[in-house]
């Protein structure tokens, strides 16, 4: 039986097939119900055990060879048939072109607005250490304000975490660059939140930092007004609400009055017409000292905004989760919008 199998293997290796009939013949001879392979496997069953090992190996080798041969032959044949039917004058099949994600679009618009007044982009890692994400920002260990941002820690090392805001980038920048400073830091941030229509464990922020001599709260206010007017239009109404952040003093949150013109407006603004779009404030002198900037000579302001929030408002998206699902029907709607 081994000799027989070896002979088949040799024959197939030499075999070349010229047309469909020969291919069908090959398949029938080896692979049909009463074909050579099935017969051999039947005979194999009654072999004495000592022979089974070697013969079985050979037999499987033959089987694989037959299958491979049949496959290459069939794809050759397909290629030949395709070539025959090829029509070079046919117009190309339109497969649609990709487009920028709505979050990227809004992020780029915001970056452009700040670029115009001299802010440059500064980047940092998403996996951060405690110092840059918390301690240097005036949130020492056990500071209750750390609870404002539920944090993902990496492994069991509490010093390694996923950044909860891009303020960490500002610390990195200030550590390496003397004032004057004018930067924005766009990026992905992480918080341990339950996922819902209004919250996600991943979202995007742009934070800004301005440090120079004699910077005061009215400079901050002016910058925010400039930004809001450029993004939402001149007529939009905003308010500054006193707030608290450990790294700024005084601190404020900025709300925008969007009105209640659609169902989405109701949902996005929880029925009030107002939506908080950013946090801001004058950089706390402790933060400046932490990065060796002389707080008696320099002062500055910082702000941070959520890109998802603003995109929801601008494009009337009432469920945050849609941004991450990659549903082409959702994304397509933004192709024409700038
Ligand atoms: N880092 C704050 C946050 O993520 C936002 C903020 C930035 C507030 C700068 C004030 C100043 O919530």
mmCIF file of C-alpha atoms in Angstrom, residues 160-329:
data_model
loop_
_atom_site.group_PDB
_atom_site.id
_atom_site.type_symbol
_atom_site.label_atom_id
_atom_site.label_comp_id
_atom_site.label_asym_id
_atom_site.label_seq_id
_atom_site.Cartn_x
_atom_site.Cartn_y
_atom_site.Cartn_z
ATOM 1 C CA UNK A 160 0.889 54.549 36.822
ATOM 2 C CA UNK A 161 -2.480 55.586 35.487
ATOM 3 C CA UNK A 162 -4.416 56.604 32.404
ATOM 4 C CA UNK A 163 -4.464 60.403 32.382
ATOM 5 C CA UNK A 164 -7.779 61.822 33.532
ATOM 6 C CA UNK A 165 -7.188 65.148 31.807
ATOM 7 C CA UNK A 166 -4.631 66.729 29.512
ATOM 8 C CA UNK A 167 -3.553 69.136 32.256
ATOM 9 C CA UNK A 168 -0.745 66.608 32.711
ATOM 10 C CA UNK A 169 0.706 67.831 29.409
ATOM 11 C CA UNK A 170 0.825 71.380 30.758
ATOM 12 C CA UNK A 171 2.971 70.231 33.680
ATOM 13 C CA UNK A 172 5.318 68.425 31.315
ATOM 14 C CA UNK A 173 5.583 71.513 29.149
ATOM 15 C CA UNK A 174 6.198 73.913 32.042
ATOM 16 C CA UNK A 175 8.895 71.607 33.413
ATOM 17 C CA UNK A 176 10.831 71.970 30.196
ATOM 18 C CA UNK A 177 10.032 75.456 28.900
ATOM 19 C CA UNK A 178 10.306 78.841 30.558
ATOM 20 C CA UNK A 179 7.512 81.439 30.205
ATOM 21 C CA UNK A 180 6.062 83.008 28.168
ATOM 22 C CA UNK A 181 3.945 79.923 27.441
ATOM 23 C CA UNK A 182 0.983 79.634 25.143
ATOM 24 C CA UNK A 183 -0.015 76.010 24.470
ATOM 25 C CA UNK A 184 -3.039 73.858 23.802
ATOM 26 C CA UNK A 185 -3.103 70.130 24.422
ATOM 27 C CA UNK A 186 -5.700 68.113 22.594
ATOM 28 C CA UNK A 187 -5.987 64.445 23.426
ATOM 29 C CA UNK A 188 -7.748 61.397 24.702
ATOM 30 C CA UNK A 189 -8.452 61.108 28.409
ATOM 31 C CA UNK A 190 -9.849 58.333 30.581
ATOM 32 C CA UNK A 191 -12.181 58.234 33.561
ATOM 33 C CA UNK A 192 -13.803 55.330 35.302
ATOM 34 C CA UNK A 193 -17.367 56.350 34.495
ATOM 35 C CA UNK A 194 -20.378 54.231 33.699
ATOM 36 C CA UNK A 195 -21.068 54.479 30.000
ATOM 37 C CA UNK A 196 -24.295 56.285 29.164
ATOM 38 C CA UNK A 197 -25.688 58.762 26.645
ATOM 39 C CA UNK A 198 -23.910 61.577 28.505
ATOM 40 C CA UNK A 199 -20.729 59.962 29.823
ATOM 41 C CA UNK A 200 -18.009 57.616 28.609
ATOM 42 C CA UNK A 201 -14.848 56.172 30.057
ATOM 43 C CA UNK A 202 -12.874 57.613 27.139
ATOM 44 C CA UNK A 203 -13.331 61.113 25.818
ATOM 45 C CA UNK A 204 -11.371 63.973 24.288
ATOM 46 C CA UNK A 205 -10.261 67.266 25.713
ATOM 47 C CA UNK A 206 -8.433 70.363 24.658
ATOM 48 C CA UNK A 207 -6.731 72.172 27.468
ATOM 49 C CA UNK A 208 -5.006 75.508 27.143
ATOM 50 C CA UNK A 209 -2.331 77.261 29.174
ATOM 51 C CA UNK A 210 -1.121 80.849 29.028
ATOM 52 C CA UNK A 211 1.712 82.028 31.290
ATOM 53 C CA UNK A 212 3.372 85.419 31.147
ATOM 54 C CA UNK A 213 3.972 88.421 33.367
ATOM 55 C CA UNK A 214 0.855 90.316 34.408
ATOM 56 C CA UNK A 215 -1.783 87.926 33.159
ATOM 57 C CA UNK A 216 -5.096 88.429 34.911
ATOM 58 C CA UNK A 217 -8.653 87.135 34.970
ATOM 59 C CA UNK A 218 -9.877 89.638 32.398
ATOM 60 C CA UNK A 219 -7.321 88.232 29.919
ATOM 61 C CA UNK A 220 -8.810 84.818 30.529
ATOM 62 C CA UNK A 221 -12.324 86.100 30.038
ATOM 63 C CA UNK A 222 -11.396 87.837 26.830
ATOM 64 C CA UNK A 223 -9.758 84.694 25.460
ATOM 65 C CA UNK A 224 -12.825 82.591 26.269
ATOM 66 C CA UNK A 225 -15.134 85.127 24.644
ATOM 67 C CA UNK A 226 -12.918 85.171 21.562
ATOM 68 C CA UNK A 227 -13.051 81.384 21.384
ATOM 69 C CA UNK A 228 -16.789 81.039 21.951
ATOM 70 C CA UNK A 229 -17.644 83.726 19.410
ATOM 71 C CA UNK A 230 -15.460 82.106 16.801
ATOM 72 C CA UNK A 231 -16.856 78.654 17.333
ATOM 73 C CA UNK A 232 -20.524 79.321 18.019
ATOM 74 C CA UNK A 233 -21.087 82.752 16.484
ATOM 75 C CA UNK A 234 -21.170 86.325 17.763
ATOM 76 C CA UNK A 235 -24.668 86.203 19.241
ATOM 77 C CA UNK A 236 -24.243 83.298 21.560
ATOM 78 C CA UNK A 237 -24.860 83.899 25.254
ATOM 79 C CA UNK A 238 -22.432 82.558 27.877
ATOM 80 C CA UNK A 239 -21.987 82.832 31.627
ATOM 81 C CA UNK A 240 -19.070 82.363 33.996
ATOM 82 C CA UNK A 241 -20.028 80.385 37.086
ATOM 83 C CA UNK A 242 -17.685 80.310 40.112
ATOM 84 C CA UNK A 243 -16.295 76.821 40.553
ATOM 85 C CA UNK A 244 -13.450 74.884 42.092
ATOM 86 C CA UNK A 245 -10.405 73.197 40.602
ATOM 87 C CA UNK A 246 -7.378 72.416 42.745
ATOM 88 C CA UNK A 247 -4.977 73.762 40.108
ATOM 89 C CA UNK A 248 -6.661 77.128 39.504
ATOM 90 C CA UNK A 249 -7.643 79.938 41.836
ATOM 91 C CA UNK A 250 -10.063 81.580 41.258
ATOM 92 C CA UNK A 251 -11.824 79.009 39.092
ATOM 93 C CA UNK A 252 -14.892 79.193 36.909
ATOM 94 C CA UNK A 253 -17.003 77.077 34.650
ATOM 95 C CA UNK A 254 -18.346 78.432 31.402
ATOM 96 C CA UNK A 255 -21.908 77.650 30.388
ATOM 97 C CA UNK A 256 -23.339 78.366 27.006
ATOM 98 C CA UNK A 257 -26.997 79.168 26.425
ATOM 99 C CA UNK A 258 -28.084 77.020 23.574
ATOM 100 C CA UNK A 259 -31.838 77.337 23.942
ATOM 101 C CA UNK A 260 -34.437 74.658 23.693
ATOM 102 C CA UNK A 261 -35.304 74.431 20.047
ATOM 103 C CA UNK A 262 -35.164 70.706 19.495
ATOM 104 C CA UNK A 263 -35.633 67.473 21.337
ATOM 105 C CA UNK A 264 -31.867 66.970 21.233
ATOM 106 C CA UNK A 265 -31.411 70.360 22.950
ATOM 107 C CA UNK A 266 -33.653 69.185 25.798
ATOM 108 C CA UNK A 267 -31.672 66.028 26.242
ATOM 109 C CA UNK A 268 -28.221 67.557 25.897
ATOM 110 C CA UNK A 269 -28.961 70.428 28.294
ATOM 111 C CA UNK A 270 -31.147 68.417 30.696
ATOM 112 C CA UNK A 271 -34.043 70.710 29.910
ATOM 113 C CA UNK A 272 -32.343 73.950 31.029
ATOM 114 C CA UNK A 273 -31.058 75.286 27.707
ATOM 115 C CA UNK A 274 -27.641 75.789 29.372
ATOM 116 C CA UNK A 275 -24.665 73.508 28.941
ATOM 117 C CA UNK A 276 -21.339 73.617 30.695
ATOM 118 C CA UNK A 277 -18.631 73.604 28.054
ATOM 119 C CA UNK A 278 -15.417 74.279 29.911
ATOM 120 C CA UNK A 279 -13.563 74.756 33.155
ATOM 121 C CA UNK A 280 -11.021 77.518 33.589
ATOM 122 C CA UNK A 281 -9.190 79.702 36.072
ATOM 123 C CA UNK A 282 -5.989 81.456 37.062
ATOM 124 C CA UNK A 283 -3.164 78.950 37.541
ATOM 125 C CA UNK A 284 -2.636 78.357 41.256
ATOM 126 C CA UNK A 285 0.782 79.693 42.398
ATOM 127 C CA UNK A 286 1.450 76.269 43.984
ATOM 128 C CA UNK A 287 1.363 74.708 40.524
ATOM 129 C CA UNK A 288 3.867 77.246 39.197
ATOM 130 C CA UNK A 289 6.194 76.592 42.120
ATOM 131 C CA UNK A 290 5.931 72.833 41.503
ATOM 132 C CA UNK A 291 7.450 73.346 38.067
ATOM 133 C CA UNK A 292 9.960 75.951 39.208
ATOM 134 C CA UNK A 293 8.297 78.984 37.703
ATOM 135 C CA UNK A 294 8.585 82.037 39.906
ATOM 136 C CA UNK A 295 4.995 82.827 40.928
ATOM 137 C CA UNK A 296 5.957 86.324 42.009
ATOM 138 C CA UNK A 297 7.036 87.165 38.471
ATOM 139 C CA UNK A 298 4.624 85.137 36.376
ATOM 140 C CA UNK A 299 0.939 84.391 36.378
ATOM 141 C CA UNK A 300 -1.347 82.704 33.914
ATOM 142 C CA UNK A 301 -4.615 81.082 33.116
ATOM 143 C CA UNK A 302 -5.696 77.604 32.083
ATOM 144 C CA UNK A 303 -8.826 76.185 30.574
ATOM 145 C CA UNK A 304 -10.087 72.769 29.579
ATOM 146 C CA UNK A 305 -12.959 71.749 27.385
ATOM 147 C CA UNK A 306 -14.564 68.497 26.311
ATOM 148 C CA UNK A 307 -14.688 67.947 22.570
ATOM 149 C CA UNK A 308 -17.580 65.491 22.719
ATOM 150 C CA UNK A 309 -19.823 67.973 24.533
ATOM 151 C CA UNK A 310 -19.179 70.689 21.995
ATOM 152 C CA UNK A 311 -19.623 68.352 19.052
ATOM 153 C CA UNK A 312 -22.922 67.142 20.497
ATOM 154 C CA UNK A 313 -24.138 70.674 20.749
ATOM 155 C CA UNK A 314 -22.914 71.804 17.340
ATOM 156 C CA UNK A 315 -24.244 68.790 15.485
ATOM 157 C CA UNK A 316 -27.264 67.906 17.608
ATOM 158 C CA UNK A 317 -26.024 64.497 18.643
ATOM 159 C CA UNK A 318 -27.917 63.383 21.719
ATOM 160 C CA UNK A 319 -26.016 60.204 22.529
ATOM 161 C CA UNK A 320 -22.282 60.272 23.160
ATOM 162 C CA UNK A 321 -21.874 56.586 22.446
ATOM 163 C CA UNK A 322 -22.549 57.148 18.750
ATOM 164 C CA UNK A 323 -19.094 58.694 18.379
ATOM 165 C CA UNK A 324 -17.330 55.438 19.172
ATOM 166 C CA UNK A 325 -19.483 52.872 17.402
ATOM 167 C CA UNK A 326 -18.123 53.471 13.918
ATOM 168 C CA UNK A 327 -21.568 53.090 12.417
ATOM 169 C CA UNK A 328 -21.151 54.260 8.862
ATOM 170 C CA UNK A 329 -24.744 55.560 8.729
#
